[in-house]
mmCIF file of C-alpha atoms in Angstrom:
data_model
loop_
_atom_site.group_PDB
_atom_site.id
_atom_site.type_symbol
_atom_site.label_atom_id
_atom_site.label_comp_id
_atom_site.label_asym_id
_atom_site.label_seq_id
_atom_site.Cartn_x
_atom_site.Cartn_y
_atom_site.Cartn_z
ATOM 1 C CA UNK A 8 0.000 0.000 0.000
ATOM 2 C CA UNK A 9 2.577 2.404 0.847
ATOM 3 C CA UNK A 10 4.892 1.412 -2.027
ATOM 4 C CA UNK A 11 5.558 5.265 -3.544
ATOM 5 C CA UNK A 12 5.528 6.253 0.064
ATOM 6 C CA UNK A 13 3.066 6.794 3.254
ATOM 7 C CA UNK A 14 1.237 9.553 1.207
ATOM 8 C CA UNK A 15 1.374 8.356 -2.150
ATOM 9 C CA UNK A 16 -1.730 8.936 -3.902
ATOM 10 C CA UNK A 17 -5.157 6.228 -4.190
ATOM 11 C CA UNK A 18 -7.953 7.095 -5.633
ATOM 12 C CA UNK A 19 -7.380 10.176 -6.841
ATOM 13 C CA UNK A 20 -6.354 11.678 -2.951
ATOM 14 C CA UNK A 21 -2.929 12.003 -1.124
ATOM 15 C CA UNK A 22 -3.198 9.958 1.824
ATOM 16 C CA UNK A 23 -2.570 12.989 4.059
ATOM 17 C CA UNK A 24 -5.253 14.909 2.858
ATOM 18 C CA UNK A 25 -8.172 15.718 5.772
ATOM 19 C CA UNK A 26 -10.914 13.327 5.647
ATOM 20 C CA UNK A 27 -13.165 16.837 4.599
ATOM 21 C CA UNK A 28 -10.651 17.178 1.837
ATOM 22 C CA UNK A 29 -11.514 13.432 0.808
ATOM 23 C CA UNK A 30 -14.710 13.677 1.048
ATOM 24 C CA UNK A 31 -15.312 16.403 -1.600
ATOM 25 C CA UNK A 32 -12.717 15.017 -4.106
ATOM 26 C CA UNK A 33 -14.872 11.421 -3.716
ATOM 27 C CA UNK A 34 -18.714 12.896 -3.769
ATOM 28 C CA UNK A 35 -21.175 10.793 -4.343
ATOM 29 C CA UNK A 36 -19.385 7.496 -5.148
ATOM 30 C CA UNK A 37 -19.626 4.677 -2.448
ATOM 31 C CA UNK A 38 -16.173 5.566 -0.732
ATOM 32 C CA UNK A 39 -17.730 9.321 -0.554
ATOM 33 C CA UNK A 40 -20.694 8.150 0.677
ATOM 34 C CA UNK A 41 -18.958 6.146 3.537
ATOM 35 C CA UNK A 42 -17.010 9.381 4.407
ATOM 36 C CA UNK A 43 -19.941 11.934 4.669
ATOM 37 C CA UNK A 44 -21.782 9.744 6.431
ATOM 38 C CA UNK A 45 -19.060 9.105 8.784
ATOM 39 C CA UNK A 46 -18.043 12.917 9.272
ATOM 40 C CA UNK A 47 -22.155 13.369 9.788
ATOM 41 C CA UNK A 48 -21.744 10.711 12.397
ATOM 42 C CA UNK A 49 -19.362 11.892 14.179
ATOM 43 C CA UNK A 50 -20.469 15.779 14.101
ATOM 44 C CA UNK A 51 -23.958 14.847 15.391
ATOM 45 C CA UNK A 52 -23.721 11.693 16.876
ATOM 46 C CA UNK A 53 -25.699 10.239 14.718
ATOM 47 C CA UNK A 54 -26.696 9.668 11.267
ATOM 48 C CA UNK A 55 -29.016 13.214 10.319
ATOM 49 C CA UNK A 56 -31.692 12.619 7.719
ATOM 50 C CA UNK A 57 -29.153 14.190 5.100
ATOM 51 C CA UNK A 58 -26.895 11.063 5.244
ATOM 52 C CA UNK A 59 -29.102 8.384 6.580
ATOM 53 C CA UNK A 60 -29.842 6.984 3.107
ATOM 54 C CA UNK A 61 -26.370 5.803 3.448
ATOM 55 C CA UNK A 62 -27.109 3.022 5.499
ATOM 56 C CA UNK A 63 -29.878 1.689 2.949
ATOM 57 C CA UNK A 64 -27.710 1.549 0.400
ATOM 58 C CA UNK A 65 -25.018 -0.456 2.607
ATOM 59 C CA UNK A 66 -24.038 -1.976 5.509
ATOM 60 C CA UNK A 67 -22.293 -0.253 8.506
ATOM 61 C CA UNK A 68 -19.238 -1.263 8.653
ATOM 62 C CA UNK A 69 -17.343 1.364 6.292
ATOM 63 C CA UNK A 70 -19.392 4.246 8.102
ATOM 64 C CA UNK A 71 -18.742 3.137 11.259
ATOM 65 C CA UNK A 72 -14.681 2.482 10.531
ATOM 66 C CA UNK A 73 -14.098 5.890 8.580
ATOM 67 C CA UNK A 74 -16.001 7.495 11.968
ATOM 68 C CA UNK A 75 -13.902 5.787 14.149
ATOM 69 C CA UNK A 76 -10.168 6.671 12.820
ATOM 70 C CA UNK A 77 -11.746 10.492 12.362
ATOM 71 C CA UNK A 78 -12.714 10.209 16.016
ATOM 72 C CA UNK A 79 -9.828 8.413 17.707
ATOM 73 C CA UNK A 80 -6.967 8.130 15.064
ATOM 74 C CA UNK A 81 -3.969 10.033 16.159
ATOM 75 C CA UNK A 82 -2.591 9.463 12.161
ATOM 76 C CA UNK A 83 -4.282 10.801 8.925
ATOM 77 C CA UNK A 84 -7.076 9.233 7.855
ATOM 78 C CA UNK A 85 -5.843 7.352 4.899
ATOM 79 C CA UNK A 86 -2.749 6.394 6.822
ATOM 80 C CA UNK A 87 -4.849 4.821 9.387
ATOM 81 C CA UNK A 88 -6.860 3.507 6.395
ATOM 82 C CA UNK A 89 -4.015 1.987 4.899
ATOM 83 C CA UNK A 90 -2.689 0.507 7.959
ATOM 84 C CA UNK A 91 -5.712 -1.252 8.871
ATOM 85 C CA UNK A 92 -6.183 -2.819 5.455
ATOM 86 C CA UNK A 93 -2.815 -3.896 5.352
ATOM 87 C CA UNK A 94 -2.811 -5.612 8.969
ATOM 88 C CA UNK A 95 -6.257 -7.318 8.284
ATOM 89 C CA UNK A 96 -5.016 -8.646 5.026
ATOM 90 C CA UNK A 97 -1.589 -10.177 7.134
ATOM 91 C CA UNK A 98 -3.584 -12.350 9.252
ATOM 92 C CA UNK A 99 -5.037 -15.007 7.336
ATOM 93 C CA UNK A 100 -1.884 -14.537 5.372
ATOM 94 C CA UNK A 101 -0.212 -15.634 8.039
ATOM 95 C CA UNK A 102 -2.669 -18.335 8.552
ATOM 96 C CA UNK A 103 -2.517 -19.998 5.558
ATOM 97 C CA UNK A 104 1.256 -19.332 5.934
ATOM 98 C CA UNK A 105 2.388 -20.800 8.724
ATOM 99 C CA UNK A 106 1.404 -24.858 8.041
ATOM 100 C CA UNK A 107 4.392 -24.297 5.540
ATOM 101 C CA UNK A 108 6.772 -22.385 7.612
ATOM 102 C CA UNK A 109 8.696 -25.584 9.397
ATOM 103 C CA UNK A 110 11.131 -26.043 6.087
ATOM 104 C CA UNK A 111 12.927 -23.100 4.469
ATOM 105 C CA UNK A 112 12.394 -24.369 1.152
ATOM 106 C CA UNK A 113 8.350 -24.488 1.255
ATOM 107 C CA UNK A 114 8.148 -21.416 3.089
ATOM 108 C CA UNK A 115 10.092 -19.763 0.407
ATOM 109 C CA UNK A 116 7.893 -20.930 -2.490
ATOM 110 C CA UNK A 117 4.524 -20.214 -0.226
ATOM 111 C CA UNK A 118 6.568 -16.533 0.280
ATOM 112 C CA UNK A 119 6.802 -16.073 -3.730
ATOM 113 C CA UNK A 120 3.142 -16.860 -4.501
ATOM 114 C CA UNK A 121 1.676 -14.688 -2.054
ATOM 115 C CA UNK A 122 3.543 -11.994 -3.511
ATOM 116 C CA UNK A 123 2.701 -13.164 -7.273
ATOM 117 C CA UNK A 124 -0.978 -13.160 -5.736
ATOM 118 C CA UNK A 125 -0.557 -9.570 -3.893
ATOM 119 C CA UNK A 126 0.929 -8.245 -6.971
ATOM 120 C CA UNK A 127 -2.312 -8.968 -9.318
ATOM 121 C CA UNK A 128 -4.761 -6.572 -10.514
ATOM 122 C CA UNK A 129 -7.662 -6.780 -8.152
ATOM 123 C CA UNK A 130 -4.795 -5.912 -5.144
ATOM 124 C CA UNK A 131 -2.568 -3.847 -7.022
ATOM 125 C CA UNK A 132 -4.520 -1.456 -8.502
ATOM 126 C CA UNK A 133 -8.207 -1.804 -6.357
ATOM 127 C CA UNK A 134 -8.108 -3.365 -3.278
ATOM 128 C CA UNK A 135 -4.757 -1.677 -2.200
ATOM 129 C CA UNK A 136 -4.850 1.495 -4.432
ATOM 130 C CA UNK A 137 -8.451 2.522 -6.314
ATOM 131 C CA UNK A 138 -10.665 0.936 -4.375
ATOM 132 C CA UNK A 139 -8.685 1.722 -1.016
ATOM 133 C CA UNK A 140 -11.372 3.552 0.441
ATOM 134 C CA UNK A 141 -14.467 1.256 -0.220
ATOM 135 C CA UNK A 142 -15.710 -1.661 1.566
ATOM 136 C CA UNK A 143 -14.514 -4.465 -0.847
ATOM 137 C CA UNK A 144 -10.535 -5.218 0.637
ATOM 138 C CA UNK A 145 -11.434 -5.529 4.076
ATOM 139 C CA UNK A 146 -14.612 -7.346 3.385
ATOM 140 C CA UNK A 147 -12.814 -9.933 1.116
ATOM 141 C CA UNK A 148 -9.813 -9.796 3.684
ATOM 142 C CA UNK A 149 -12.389 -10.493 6.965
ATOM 143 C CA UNK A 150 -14.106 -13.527 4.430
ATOM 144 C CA UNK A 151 -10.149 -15.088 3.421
ATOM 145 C CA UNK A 152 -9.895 -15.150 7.263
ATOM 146 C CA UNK A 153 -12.881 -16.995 8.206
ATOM 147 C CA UNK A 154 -12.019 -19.734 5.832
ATOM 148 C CA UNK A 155 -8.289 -19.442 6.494
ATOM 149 C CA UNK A 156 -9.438 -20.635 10.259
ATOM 150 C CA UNK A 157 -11.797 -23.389 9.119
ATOM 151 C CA UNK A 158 -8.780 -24.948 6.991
ATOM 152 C CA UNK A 159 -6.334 -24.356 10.118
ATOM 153 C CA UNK A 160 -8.313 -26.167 12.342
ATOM 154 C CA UNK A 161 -9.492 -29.119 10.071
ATOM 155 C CA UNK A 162 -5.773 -29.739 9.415
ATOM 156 C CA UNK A 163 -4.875 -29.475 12.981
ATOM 157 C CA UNK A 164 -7.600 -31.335 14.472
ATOM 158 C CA UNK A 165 -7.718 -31.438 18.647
ATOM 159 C CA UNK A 166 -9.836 -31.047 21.594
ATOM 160 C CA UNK A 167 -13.676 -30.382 21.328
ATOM 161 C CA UNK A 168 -12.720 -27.170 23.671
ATOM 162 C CA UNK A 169 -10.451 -26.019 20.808
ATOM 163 C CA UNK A 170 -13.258 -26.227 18.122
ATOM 164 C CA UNK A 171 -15.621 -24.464 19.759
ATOM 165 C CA UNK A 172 -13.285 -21.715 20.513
ATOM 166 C CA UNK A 173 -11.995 -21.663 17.000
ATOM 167 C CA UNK A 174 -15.953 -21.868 15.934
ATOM 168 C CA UNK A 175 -15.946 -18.489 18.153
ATOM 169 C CA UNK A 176 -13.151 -17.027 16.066
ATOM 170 C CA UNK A 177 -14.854 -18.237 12.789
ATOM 171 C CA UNK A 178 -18.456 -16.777 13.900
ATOM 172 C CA UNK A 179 -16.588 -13.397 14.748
ATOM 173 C CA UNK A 180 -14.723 -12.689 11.357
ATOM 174 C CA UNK A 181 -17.709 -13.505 9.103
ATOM 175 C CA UNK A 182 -19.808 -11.644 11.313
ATOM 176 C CA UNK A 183 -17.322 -8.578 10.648
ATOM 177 C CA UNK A 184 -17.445 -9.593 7.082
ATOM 178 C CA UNK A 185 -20.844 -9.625 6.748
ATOM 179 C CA UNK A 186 -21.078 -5.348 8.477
ATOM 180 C CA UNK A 187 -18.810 -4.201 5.358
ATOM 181 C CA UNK A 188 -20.930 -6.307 2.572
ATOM 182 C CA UNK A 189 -24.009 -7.225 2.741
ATOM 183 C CA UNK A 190 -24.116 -10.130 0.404
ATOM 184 C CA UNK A 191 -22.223 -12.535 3.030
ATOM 185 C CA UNK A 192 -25.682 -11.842 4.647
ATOM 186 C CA UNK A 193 -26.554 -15.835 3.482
ATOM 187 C CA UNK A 194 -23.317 -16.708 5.007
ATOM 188 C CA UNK A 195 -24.905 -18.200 8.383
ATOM 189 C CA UNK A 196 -27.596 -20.095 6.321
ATOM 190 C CA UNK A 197 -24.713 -21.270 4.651
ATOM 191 C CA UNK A 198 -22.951 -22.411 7.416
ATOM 192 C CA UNK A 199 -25.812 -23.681 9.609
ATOM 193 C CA UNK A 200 -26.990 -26.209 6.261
ATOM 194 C CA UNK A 201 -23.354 -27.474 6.120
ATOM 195 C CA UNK A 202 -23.118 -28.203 9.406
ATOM 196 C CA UNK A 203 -26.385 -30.446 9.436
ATOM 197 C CA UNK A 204 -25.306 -32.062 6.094
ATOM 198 C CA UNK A 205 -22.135 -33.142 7.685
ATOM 199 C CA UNK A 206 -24.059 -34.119 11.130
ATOM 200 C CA UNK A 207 -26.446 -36.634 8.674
ATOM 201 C CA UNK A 208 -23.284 -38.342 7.416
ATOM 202 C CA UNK A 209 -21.904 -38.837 11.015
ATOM 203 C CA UNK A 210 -25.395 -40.198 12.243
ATOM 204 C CA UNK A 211 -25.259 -42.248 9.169
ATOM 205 C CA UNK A 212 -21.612 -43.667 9.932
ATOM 206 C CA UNK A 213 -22.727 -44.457 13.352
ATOM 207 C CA UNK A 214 -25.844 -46.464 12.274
ATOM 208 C CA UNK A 215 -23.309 -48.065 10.054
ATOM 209 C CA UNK A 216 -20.655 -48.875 12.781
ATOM 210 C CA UNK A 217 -18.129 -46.687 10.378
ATOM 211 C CA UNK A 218 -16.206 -44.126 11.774
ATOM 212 C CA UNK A 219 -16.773 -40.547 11.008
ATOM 213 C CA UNK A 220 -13.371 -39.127 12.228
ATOM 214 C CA UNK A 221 -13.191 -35.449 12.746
ATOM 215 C CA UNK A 222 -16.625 -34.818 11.017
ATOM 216 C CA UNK A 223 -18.489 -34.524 14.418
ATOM 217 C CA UNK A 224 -16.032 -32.107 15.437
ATOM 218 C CA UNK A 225 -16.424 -30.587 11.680
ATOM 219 C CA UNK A 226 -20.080 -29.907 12.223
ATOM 220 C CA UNK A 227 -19.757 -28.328 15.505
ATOM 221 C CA UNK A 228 -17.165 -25.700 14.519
ATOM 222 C CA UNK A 229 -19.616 -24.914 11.793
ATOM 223 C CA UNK A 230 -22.469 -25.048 13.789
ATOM 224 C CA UNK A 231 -21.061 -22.581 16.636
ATOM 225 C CA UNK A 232 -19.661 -19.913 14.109
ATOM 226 C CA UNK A 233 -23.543 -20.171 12.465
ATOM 227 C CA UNK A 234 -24.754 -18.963 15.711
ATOM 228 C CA UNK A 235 -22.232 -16.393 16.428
ATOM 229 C CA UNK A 236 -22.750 -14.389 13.442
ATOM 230 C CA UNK A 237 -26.741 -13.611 13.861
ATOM 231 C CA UNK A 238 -25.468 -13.441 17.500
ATOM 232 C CA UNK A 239 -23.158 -10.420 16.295
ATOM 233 C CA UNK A 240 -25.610 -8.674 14.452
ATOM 234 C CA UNK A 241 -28.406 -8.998 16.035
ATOM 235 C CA UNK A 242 -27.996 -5.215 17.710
ATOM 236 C CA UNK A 243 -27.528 -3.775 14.338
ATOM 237 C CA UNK A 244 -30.878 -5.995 13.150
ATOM 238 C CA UNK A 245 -32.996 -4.832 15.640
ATOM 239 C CA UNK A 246 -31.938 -1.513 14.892
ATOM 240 C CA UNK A 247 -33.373 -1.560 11.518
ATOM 241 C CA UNK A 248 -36.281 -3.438 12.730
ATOM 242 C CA UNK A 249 -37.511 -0.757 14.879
ATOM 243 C CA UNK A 250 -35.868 2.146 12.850
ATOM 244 C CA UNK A 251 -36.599 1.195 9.171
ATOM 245 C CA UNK A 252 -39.101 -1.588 9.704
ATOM 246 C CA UNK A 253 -36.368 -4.453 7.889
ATOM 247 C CA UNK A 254 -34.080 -6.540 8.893
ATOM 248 C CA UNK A 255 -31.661 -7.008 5.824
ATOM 249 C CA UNK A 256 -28.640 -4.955 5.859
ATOM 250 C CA UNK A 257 -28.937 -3.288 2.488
ATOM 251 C CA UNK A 258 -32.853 -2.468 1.066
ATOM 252 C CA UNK A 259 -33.306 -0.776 -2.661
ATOM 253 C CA UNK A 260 -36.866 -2.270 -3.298
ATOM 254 C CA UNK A 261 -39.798 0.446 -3.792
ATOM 255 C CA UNK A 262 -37.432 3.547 -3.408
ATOM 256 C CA UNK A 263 -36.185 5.886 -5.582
ATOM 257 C CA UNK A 264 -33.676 8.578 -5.081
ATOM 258 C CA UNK A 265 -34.824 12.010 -4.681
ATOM 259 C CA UNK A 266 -32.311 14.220 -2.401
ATOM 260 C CA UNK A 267 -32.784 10.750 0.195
ATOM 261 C CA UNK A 268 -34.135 7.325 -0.529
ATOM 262 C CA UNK A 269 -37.587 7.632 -0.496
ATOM 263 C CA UNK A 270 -40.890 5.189 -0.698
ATOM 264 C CA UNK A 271 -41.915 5.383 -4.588
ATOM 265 C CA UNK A 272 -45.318 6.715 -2.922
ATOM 266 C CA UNK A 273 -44.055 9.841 -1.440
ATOM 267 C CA UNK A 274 -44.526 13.125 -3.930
ATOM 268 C CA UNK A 275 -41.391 14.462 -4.924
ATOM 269 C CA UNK A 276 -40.512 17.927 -4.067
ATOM 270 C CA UNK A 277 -39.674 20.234 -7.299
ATOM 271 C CA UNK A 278 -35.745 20.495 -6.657
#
């Protein structure tokens, strides 16, 4: 990310421009959108009628981080930006990573494709550059690391303890994935109807006097990460259950955009 430098430009902005500065270069684009909504946030404390279509357009997670580093960031904003999306991307880097670390020579070729991988368009020149300021890298990053923990604990196997807690983990980072993009909002479903599938071929096994190895263990991590997530979001859920009378994360039926997002019923003012 900070290749040229710690305020080389992305997306059109230096990275120690103010996040006002930002704002107005972006407009109306989704990273814009993120940042006047979070500079509304944090000016009123909440969301003002002005910028509270935001949120129907997309989850909270962008709004909420881009309010947070203006609030309690000692560094600039796209610094802090940067720096988060680079230390969110490490971890299930180092995740998938570290099963290969034990001999020099595999840890050297697992060091080269990473870097062939990091060095493609969708990181080079959006997720760590264009798109730098939008929900998509850390989304994609939070998604790489739920999965990078299912694969580190099916290889590793252990005690049931150390499934649920890794279930835990698992629940946590698709729950986070799931606040900056709202179409990992089937991800629990997902989960949960794994999880039974794999539970029907261990009750099958049984009946069978086979053994089912790890699978029990397989459908429990599953199953606990399937209840963390709605667990997670519930607050947010209720939210727009009593605020917006939904409960998905991102609604665009019936509404059209005049000044705010509006019910296609409402008359339309003349500007």
């Amino acid at each position: 990310i900070f290749f040229q430098g710690p305020f080389s430009p992305h997306a059109g902005v230096s990275l120690q421009l103010s996040p006002e500065a930002m704002a107005k270069t972006f407009g109306a684009g989704d990273s814009g959108s993120y940042l006047h909504a979070a500079l509304d946030l944090v000016a009123n404390g909440r969301n003002t009628i002005d910028w509270a279509w935001v949120l129907n357009l997309w989850p909270p997670g962008m709004v909420w981080l881009d309010a947070a580093i203006i609030r309690f960031s000692p560094l600039d904003f796209g610094i802090s930006i940067g720096l988060i999306t680079a230390l969110v991307w490490s971890v299930p880097l180092a995740l998938l990573s570290w099963p290969f670390m034990h001999k020099r020579r595999t840890a050297l070729i697992v060091l080269l494709v990473e870097l062939a991988v990091l060095g493609t368009s969708p990181f080079q020149s959006w997720m760590f550059d264009e798109g730098l300021f939008y929900a998509d890298g850390i989304a994609v990053a939070l998604l790489l690391l739920a999965l990078a923990l299912i694969v580190n604990r099916v290889r590793s196997g252990g005690a049931v303890r150390v499934w649920v807690r890794d279930g835990i983990y698992i629940g946590i980072a698709f729950a986070a994935a799931l606040y900056f993009r709202a179409a990992f909002q089937l991800v629990p479903w997902a989960l949960a109807g794994l999880a039974i599938t794999i539970s029907v071929v261990v009750i099958v096994k049984r009946i069978r006097r086979k053994s089912s190895g790890d699978l029990g263990r397989q459908a429990l991590l599953l199953m606990v990460a399937a209840l963390v997530v709605p667990l997670l979001t519930q607050p947010y859920t209720a939210y727009l259950q009593q605020d917006r009378a939904r409960s998905q994360f991102v609604m665009l039926d019936d509404i059209v955009y005049v000044g705010i997002w509006r019910h296609n019923t409402t008359p339309a003012s003349p500007d």
